[in-house]
Coordinates of C-alpha atoms and ligand atoms in Angstrom, one line a residue:
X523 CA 0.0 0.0 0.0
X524 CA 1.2 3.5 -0.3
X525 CA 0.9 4.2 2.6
X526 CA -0.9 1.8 5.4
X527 CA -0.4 4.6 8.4
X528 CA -2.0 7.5 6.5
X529 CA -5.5 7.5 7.6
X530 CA -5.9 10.6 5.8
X531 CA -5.4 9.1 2.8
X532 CA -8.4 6.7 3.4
X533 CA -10.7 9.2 4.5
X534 CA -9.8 11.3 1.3
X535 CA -11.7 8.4 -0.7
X536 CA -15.0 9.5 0.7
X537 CA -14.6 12.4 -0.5
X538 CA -13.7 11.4 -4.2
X539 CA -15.6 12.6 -7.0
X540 CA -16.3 10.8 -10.2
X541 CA -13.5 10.0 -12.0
X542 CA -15.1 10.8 -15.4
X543 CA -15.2 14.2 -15.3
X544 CA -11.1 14.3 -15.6
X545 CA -11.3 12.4 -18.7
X546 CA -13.1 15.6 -20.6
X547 CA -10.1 17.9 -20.0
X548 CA -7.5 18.0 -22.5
X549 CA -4.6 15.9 -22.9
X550 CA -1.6 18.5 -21.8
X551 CA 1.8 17.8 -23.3
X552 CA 4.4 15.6 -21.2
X553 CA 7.6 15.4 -23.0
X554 CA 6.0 17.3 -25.6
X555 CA 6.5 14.8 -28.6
X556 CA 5.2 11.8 -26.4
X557 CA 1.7 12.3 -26.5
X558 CA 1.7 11.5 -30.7
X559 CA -0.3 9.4 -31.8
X560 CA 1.0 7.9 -35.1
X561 CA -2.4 7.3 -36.3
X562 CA -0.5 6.4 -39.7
X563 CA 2.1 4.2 -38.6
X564 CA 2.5 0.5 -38.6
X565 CA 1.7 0.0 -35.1
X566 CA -1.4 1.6 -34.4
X567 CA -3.3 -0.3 -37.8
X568 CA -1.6 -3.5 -36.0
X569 CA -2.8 -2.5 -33.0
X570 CA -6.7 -1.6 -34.8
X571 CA -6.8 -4.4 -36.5
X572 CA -6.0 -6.8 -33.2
X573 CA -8.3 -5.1 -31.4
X574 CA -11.4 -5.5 -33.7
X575 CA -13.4 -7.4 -31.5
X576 CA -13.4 -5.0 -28.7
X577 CA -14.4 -1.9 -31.9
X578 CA -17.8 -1.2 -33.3
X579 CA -19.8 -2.5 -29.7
X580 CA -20.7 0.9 -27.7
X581 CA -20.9 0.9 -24.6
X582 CA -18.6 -2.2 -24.3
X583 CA -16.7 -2.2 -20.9
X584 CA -13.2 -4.1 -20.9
X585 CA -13.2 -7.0 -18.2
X586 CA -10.2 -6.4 -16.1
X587 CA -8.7 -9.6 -14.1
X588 CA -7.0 -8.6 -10.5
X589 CA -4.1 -10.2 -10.0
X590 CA -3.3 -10.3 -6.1
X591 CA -5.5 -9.1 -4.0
X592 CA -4.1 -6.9 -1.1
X593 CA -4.4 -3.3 0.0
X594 CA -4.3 -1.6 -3.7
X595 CA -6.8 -4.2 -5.1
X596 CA -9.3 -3.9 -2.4
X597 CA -9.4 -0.8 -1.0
X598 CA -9.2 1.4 -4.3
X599 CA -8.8 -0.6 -7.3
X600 CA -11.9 -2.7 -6.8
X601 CA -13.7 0.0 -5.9
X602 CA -13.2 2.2 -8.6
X603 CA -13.7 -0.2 -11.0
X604 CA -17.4 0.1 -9.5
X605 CA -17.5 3.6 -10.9
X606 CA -15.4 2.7 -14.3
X607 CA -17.2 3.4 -17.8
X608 CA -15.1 1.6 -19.8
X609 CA -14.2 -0.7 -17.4
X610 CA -15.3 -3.6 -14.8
X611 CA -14.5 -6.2 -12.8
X612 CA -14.2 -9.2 -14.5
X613 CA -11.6 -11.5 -13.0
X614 CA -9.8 -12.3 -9.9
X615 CA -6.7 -14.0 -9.3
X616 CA -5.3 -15.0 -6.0
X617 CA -3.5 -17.6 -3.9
X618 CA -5.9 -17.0 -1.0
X619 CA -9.4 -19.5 -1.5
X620 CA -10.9 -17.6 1.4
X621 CA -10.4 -14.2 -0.5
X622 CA -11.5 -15.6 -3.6
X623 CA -15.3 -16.8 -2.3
X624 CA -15.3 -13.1 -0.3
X625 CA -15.2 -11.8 -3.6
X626 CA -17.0 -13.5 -5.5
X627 CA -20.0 -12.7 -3.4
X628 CA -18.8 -9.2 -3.0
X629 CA -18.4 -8.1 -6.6
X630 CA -20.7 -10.8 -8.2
X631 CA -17.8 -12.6 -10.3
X632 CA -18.3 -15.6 -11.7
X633 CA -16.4 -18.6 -10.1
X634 CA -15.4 -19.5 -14.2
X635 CA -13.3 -16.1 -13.7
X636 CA -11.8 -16.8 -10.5
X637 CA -8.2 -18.1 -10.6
X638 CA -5.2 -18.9 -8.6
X639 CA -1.3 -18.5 -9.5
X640 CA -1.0 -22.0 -10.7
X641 CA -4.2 -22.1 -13.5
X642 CA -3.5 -18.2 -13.9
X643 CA -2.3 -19.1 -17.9
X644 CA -5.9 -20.8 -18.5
X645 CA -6.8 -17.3 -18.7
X646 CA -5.9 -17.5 -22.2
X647 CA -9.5 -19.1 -23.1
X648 CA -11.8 -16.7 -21.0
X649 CA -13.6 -14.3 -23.2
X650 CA -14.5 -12.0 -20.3
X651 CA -11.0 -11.0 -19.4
X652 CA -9.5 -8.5 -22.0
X653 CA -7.2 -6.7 -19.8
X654 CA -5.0 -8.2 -16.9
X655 CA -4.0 -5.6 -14.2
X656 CA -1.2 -7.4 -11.9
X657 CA -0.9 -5.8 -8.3
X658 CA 1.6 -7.7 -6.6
X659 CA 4.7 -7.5 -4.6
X660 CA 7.2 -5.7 -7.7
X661 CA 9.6 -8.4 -7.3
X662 CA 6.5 -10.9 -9.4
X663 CA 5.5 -7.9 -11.9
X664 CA 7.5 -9.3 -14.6
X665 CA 6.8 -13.1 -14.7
X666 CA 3.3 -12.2 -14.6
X667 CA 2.9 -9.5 -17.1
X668 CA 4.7 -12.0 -19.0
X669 CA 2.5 -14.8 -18.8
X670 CA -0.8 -12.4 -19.5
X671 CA 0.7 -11.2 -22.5
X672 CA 1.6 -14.7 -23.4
X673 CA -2.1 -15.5 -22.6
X674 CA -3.1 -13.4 -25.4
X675 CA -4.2 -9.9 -22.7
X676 CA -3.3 -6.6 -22.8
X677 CA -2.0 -5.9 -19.2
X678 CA -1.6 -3.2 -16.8
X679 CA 0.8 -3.8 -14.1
X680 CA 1.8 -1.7 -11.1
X681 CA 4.3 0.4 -10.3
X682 CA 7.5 0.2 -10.0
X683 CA 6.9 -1.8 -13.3
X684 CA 9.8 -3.8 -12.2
X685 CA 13.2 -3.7 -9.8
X686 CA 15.6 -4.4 -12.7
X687 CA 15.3 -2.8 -16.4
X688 CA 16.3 -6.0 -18.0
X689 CA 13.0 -7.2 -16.6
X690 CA 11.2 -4.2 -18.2
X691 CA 12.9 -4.5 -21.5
X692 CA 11.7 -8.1 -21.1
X693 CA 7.8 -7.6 -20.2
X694 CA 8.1 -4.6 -23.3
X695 CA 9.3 -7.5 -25.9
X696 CA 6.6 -9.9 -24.3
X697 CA 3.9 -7.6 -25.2
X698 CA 5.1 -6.4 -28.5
X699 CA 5.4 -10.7 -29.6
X700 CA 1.9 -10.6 -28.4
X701 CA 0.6 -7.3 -30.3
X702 CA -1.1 -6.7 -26.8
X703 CA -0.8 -3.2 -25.1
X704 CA 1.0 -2.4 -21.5
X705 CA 0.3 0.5 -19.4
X706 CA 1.9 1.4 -16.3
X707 CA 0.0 2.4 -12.8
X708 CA 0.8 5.8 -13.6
X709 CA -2.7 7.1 -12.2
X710 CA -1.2 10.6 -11.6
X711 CA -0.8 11.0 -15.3
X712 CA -4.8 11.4 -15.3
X713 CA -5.0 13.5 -12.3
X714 CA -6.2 17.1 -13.5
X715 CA -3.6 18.7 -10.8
X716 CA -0.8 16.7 -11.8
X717 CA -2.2 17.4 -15.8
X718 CA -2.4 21.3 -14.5
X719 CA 1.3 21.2 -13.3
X720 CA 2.8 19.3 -16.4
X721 CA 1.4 22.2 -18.7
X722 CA 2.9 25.0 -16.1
X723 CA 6.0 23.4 -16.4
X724 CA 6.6 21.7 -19.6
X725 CA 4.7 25.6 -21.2
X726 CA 7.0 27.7 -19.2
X727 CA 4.0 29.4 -18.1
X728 CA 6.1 31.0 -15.3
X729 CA 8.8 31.1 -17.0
X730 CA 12.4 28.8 -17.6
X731 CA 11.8 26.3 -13.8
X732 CA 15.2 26.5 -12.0
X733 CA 14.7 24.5 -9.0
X734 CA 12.5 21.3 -8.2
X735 CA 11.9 20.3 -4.6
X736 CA 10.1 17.0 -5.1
X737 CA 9.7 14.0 -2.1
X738 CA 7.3 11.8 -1.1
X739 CA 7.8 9.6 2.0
X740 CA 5.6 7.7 4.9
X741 CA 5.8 6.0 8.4
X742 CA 6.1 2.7 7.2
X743 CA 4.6 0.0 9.3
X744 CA 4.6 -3.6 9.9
X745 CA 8.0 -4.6 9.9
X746 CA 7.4 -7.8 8.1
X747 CA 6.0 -6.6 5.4
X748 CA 7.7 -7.5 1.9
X749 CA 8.2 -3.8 1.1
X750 CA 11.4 -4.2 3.8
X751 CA 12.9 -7.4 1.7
X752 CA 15.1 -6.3 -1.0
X753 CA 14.4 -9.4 -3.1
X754 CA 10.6 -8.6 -3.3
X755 CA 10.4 -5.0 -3.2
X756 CA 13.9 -4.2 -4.8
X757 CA 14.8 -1.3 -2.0
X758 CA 13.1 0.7 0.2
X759 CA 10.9 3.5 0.1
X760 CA 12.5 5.3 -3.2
X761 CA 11.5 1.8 -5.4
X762 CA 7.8 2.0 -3.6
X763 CA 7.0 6.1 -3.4
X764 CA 10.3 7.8 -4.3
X765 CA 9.6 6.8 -8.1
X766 CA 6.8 9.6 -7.2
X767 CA 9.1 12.2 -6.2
X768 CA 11.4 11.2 -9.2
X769 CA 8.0 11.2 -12.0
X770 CA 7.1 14.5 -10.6
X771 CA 10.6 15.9 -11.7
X772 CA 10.3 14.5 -15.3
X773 CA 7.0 15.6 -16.0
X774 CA 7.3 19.2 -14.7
X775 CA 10.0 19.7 -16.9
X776 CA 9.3 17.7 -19.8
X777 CA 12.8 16.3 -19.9
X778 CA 14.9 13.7 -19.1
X779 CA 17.8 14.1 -16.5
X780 CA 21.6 14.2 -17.5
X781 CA 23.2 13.4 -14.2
X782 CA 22.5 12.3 -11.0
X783 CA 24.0 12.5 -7.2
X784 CA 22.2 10.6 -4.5
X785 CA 22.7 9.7 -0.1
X786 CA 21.8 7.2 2.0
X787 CA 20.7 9.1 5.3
X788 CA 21.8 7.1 8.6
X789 CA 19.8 4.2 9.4
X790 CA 17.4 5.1 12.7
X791 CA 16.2 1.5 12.7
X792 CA 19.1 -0.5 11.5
X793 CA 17.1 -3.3 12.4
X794 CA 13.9 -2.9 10.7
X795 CA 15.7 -1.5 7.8
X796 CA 18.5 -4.2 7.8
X797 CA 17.5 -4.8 4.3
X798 CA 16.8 -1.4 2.4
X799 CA 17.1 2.2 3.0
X800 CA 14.8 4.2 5.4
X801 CA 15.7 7.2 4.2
X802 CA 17.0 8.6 1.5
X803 CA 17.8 11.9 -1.1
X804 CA 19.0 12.5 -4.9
X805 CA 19.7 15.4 -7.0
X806 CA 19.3 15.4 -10.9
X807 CA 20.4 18.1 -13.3
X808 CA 18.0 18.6 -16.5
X809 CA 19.5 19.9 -20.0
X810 CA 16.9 22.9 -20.0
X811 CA 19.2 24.2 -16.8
X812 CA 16.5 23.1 -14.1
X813 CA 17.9 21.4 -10.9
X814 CA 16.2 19.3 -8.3
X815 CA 16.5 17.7 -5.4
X816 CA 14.2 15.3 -3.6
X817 CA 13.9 12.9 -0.1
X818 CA 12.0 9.9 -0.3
X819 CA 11.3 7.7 3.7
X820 CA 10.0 5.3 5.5
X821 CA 10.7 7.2 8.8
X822 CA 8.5 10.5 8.5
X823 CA 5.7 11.9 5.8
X824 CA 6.5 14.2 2.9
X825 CA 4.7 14.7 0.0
X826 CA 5.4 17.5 -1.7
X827 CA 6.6 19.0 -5.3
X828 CA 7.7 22.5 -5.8
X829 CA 8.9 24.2 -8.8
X830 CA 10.8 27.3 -8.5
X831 CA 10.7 29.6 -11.8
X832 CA 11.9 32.6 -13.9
X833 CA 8.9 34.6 -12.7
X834 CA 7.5 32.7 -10.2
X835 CA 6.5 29.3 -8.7
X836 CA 4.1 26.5 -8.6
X837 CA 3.9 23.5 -6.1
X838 CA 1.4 20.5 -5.3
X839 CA 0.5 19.8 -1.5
X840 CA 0.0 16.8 -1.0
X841 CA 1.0 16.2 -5.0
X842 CA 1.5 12.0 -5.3
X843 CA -1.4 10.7 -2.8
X844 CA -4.7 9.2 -3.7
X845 CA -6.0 12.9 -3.1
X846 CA -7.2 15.6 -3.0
X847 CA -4.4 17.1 -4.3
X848 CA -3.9 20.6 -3.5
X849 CA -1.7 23.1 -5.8
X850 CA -1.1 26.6 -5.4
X851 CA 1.1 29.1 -7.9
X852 CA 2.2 32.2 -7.4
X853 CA -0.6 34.1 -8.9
X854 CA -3.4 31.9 -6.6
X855 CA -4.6 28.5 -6.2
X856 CA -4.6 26.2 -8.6
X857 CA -8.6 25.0 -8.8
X858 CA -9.4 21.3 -10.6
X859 CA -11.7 19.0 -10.2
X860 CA -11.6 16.1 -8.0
X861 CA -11.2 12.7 -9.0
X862 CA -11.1 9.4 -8.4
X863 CA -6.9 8.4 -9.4
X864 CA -7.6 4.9 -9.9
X865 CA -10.9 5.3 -12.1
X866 CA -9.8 8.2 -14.1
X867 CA -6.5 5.9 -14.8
X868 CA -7.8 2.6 -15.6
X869 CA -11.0 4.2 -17.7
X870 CA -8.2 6.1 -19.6
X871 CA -6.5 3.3 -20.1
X872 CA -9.2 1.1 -21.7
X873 CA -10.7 4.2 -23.5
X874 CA -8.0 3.5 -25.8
X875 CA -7.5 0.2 -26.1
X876 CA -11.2 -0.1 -26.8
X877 CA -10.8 2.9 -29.7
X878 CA -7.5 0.9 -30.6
X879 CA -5.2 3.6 -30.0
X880 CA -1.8 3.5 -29.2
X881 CA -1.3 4.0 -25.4
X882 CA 0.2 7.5 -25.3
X883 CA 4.1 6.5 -24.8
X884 CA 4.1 8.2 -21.2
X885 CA 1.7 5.4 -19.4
X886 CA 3.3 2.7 -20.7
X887 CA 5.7 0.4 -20.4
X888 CA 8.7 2.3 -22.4
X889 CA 8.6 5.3 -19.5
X890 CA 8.2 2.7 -16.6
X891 CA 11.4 1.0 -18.4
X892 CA 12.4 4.4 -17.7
X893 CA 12.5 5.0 -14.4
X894 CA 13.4 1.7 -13.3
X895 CA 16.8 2.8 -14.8
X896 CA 16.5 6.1 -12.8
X897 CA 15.5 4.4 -9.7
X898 CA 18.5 1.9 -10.4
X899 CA 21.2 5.1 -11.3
X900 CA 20.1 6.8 -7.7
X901 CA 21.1 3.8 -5.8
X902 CA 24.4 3.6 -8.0
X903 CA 25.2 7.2 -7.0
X904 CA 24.4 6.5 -3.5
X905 CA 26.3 3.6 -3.2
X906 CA 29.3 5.0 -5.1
X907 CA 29.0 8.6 -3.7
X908 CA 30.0 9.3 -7.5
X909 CA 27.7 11.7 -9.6
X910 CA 26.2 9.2 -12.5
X911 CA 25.9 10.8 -16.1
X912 CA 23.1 9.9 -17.8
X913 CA 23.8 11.5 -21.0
X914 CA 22.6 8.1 -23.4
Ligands
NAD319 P1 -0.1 -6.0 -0.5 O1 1.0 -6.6 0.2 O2 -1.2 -5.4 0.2 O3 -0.7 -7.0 -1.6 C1 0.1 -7.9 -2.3 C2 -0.7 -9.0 -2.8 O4 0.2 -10.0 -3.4 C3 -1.4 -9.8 -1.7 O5 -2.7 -10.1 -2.1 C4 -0.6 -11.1 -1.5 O6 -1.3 -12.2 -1.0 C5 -0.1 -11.3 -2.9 N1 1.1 -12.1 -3.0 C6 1.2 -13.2 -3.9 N2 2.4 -13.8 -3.7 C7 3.0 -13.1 -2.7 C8 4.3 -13.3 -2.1 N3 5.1 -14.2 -2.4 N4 4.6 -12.4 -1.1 C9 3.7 -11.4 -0.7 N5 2.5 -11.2 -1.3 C10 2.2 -12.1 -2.3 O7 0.6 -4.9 -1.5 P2 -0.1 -3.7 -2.2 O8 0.0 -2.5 -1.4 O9 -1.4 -4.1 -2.7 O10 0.9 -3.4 -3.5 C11 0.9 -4.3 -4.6 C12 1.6 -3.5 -5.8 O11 0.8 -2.4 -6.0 C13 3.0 -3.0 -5.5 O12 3.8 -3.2 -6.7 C14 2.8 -1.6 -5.1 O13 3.9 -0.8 -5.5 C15 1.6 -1.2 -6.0 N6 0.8 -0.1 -5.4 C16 0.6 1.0 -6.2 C17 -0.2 2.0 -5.7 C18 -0.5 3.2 -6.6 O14 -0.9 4.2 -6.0 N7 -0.4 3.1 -7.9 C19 -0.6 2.0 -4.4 C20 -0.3 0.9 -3.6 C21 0.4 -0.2 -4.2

């Protein structure tokens, strides 16, 4: 879960509007040139003609299969796919038979779409399941956004998309042999204040940024959990909500960054954290100029991204939680609707695939490929205390 001792973040869902309203605003640019849509090019009349059978139905929803079924799954991705449009529940998969009768019941699935982690790949023959979402510890993304492609479904897996990039590069190449689509939990990227802040930064609206202050962080909990095992959750807090801290960087300024230093702070709980870091901060220089420096934790909260500008400055607060998000610039507040992440995300999501559109190159695998290879660069830094050049 993000973030299992925010209860603030859980009473925000009661408060969440519907998450179709965010879908009407425009697209803004991130990495200006990323939002093309080739409509001409090879891949997207691949990509039409495999998705046929989902065209020409309206009012179609995709059925989505859950794959694990812990905090994300059933506090806010279940949920929202009550309020989807494009989108429903269709599928379950888990290694828990008690879970798997609960939800049946619950969400009125059908026990022909209920499956564990051994039977998973029969998936392959169930018309209901178009889309696979996988939601378990990030150490299992890639073998089982592997095996849904293989099973003939386009999938949407969770962030970190993976610890390594040669897994990425791998779940990319598994899709593309399957002519199925993968998108990346990157719910933010349909968030109208996180959409807001890309065009203030990526339009210069306030001018050249300078400076970035970007960090998210949480009390972690349990100290069992897998998210403190480095062979399941691939480091600490910067692998689970640093890659926030580290997004919010690249999409402000559009750009990619050139070089990067990064610290381990001292370990308060070497023994809770005998495994990963508890706290940590990075710095990246950007080839406009712009500069930032972020903190990601499991000791203390933060959750904030601030850009500091030619003419003035912008800043979400909170800016990576399930919301509301609050932003303010320095010419007032920033006023958007509210939405709900996960349902403006996922309806996104299968709003294309059932047009059979090309995933716009920012939500998919290709930028969670991406920052893996950021996420992997910080700890290199850290660990070397050298500054890494990123320059390709
Ligand atoms: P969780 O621990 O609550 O759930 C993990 C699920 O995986 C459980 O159902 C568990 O039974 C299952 N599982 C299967 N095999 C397992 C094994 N060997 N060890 C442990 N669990 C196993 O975790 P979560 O909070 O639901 O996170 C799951 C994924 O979702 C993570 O990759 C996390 O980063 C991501 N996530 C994303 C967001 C977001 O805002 N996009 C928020 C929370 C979590």
């Amino acid at each position: 879960m993000k973030n299992q001792d925010a209860n603030s973040r859980r009473t925000f869902l009661r408060n969440l509007g519907a998450g179709a309203s965010a879908l009407s605003l425009p697209l803004l640019g991130y990495g200006n040139n990323q939002f093309a849509q080739n409509e001409s090019s090879g891949l997207y009349s691949l990509l039409k003609n495999a998705d046929n059978e989902s065209l020409g139905q309206p009012g179609r929803k995709l059925g989505i299969a859950l794959v694990g079924l812990g905090y994300y799954s059933a506090n806010l991705l279940a949920p929202a796919l009550q309020e989807t449009k494009n989108c429903r529940l269709a599928g379950i998969v888990t290694g828990t038979p008690s879970k798997a009768t609960e939800w049946m019941q619950k969400y009125n699935i059908p026990k022909a779409n209920v499956y564990d982690y051994k039977n998973f790949d029969r998936i392959a023959d169930n018309k209901d399941i178009d889309v696979v979402y996988v939601v378990l510890p990030n150490s299992m993304h890639a073998e089982y956004v592997i095996r849904a492609a293989q099973a003939g479904k386009h999938v949407i897996c969770e962030k970190p998309m993976a610890i390594y990039p040669k897994e990425c590069q791998a779940m990319i190449d598994a899709c593309k042999k399957a002519n199925k689509q993968l998108a990346i939990g990157y719910r933010l990227h349909y968030e109208p204040f996180t959409k807001e802040i890309m065009r203030l930064g990526q339009e210069k609206v306030f001018g050249a940024v300078k400076f970035i202050e970007s960090s998210d962080g949480f009390r972690s909990g349990d100290p069992t959990q897998w998210r403190l095992k480095k062979s399941m959750a691939g480091g600490g807090p910067l692998m689970d909500v640093g890659i926030y801290a580290v997004q919010g960087t690249r999409y402000v300024t559009g750009e990619e960054p050139i070089s990067v230093t990064a610290q381990f702070a001292p370990k308060t709980d070497p023994v809770k954290f005998k495994d990963v870091e508890e706290t940590m901060f990075w710095q990246f220089e950007f080839p406009g100029g712009a500069v930032s420096n972020s903190t990601t934790s499991y000791a203390s909260g933060v959750e904030r991204l601030y850009a500091s500008c030619e003419k003035g400055w912008f800043e979400l607060s909170p800016a990576f939680g399930y919301g509301p998000l609050k932003g303010r610039t320095s010419k007032g507040p920033i006023e958007m609707p509210v939405v709900n992440h996960q349902a403006a995300h996922m309806d996104g999501v299968c709003k294309d695939l059932l047009d059979g559109k090309q995933l716009p190159d920012h939500v998919t695998g290709a930028e969670g490929l991406r920052d893996t290879k950021l996420l992997q660069a910080i700890y290199q830094a850290a660990e070397t205390g050298r500054k890494i050049n990123l320059k390709a």
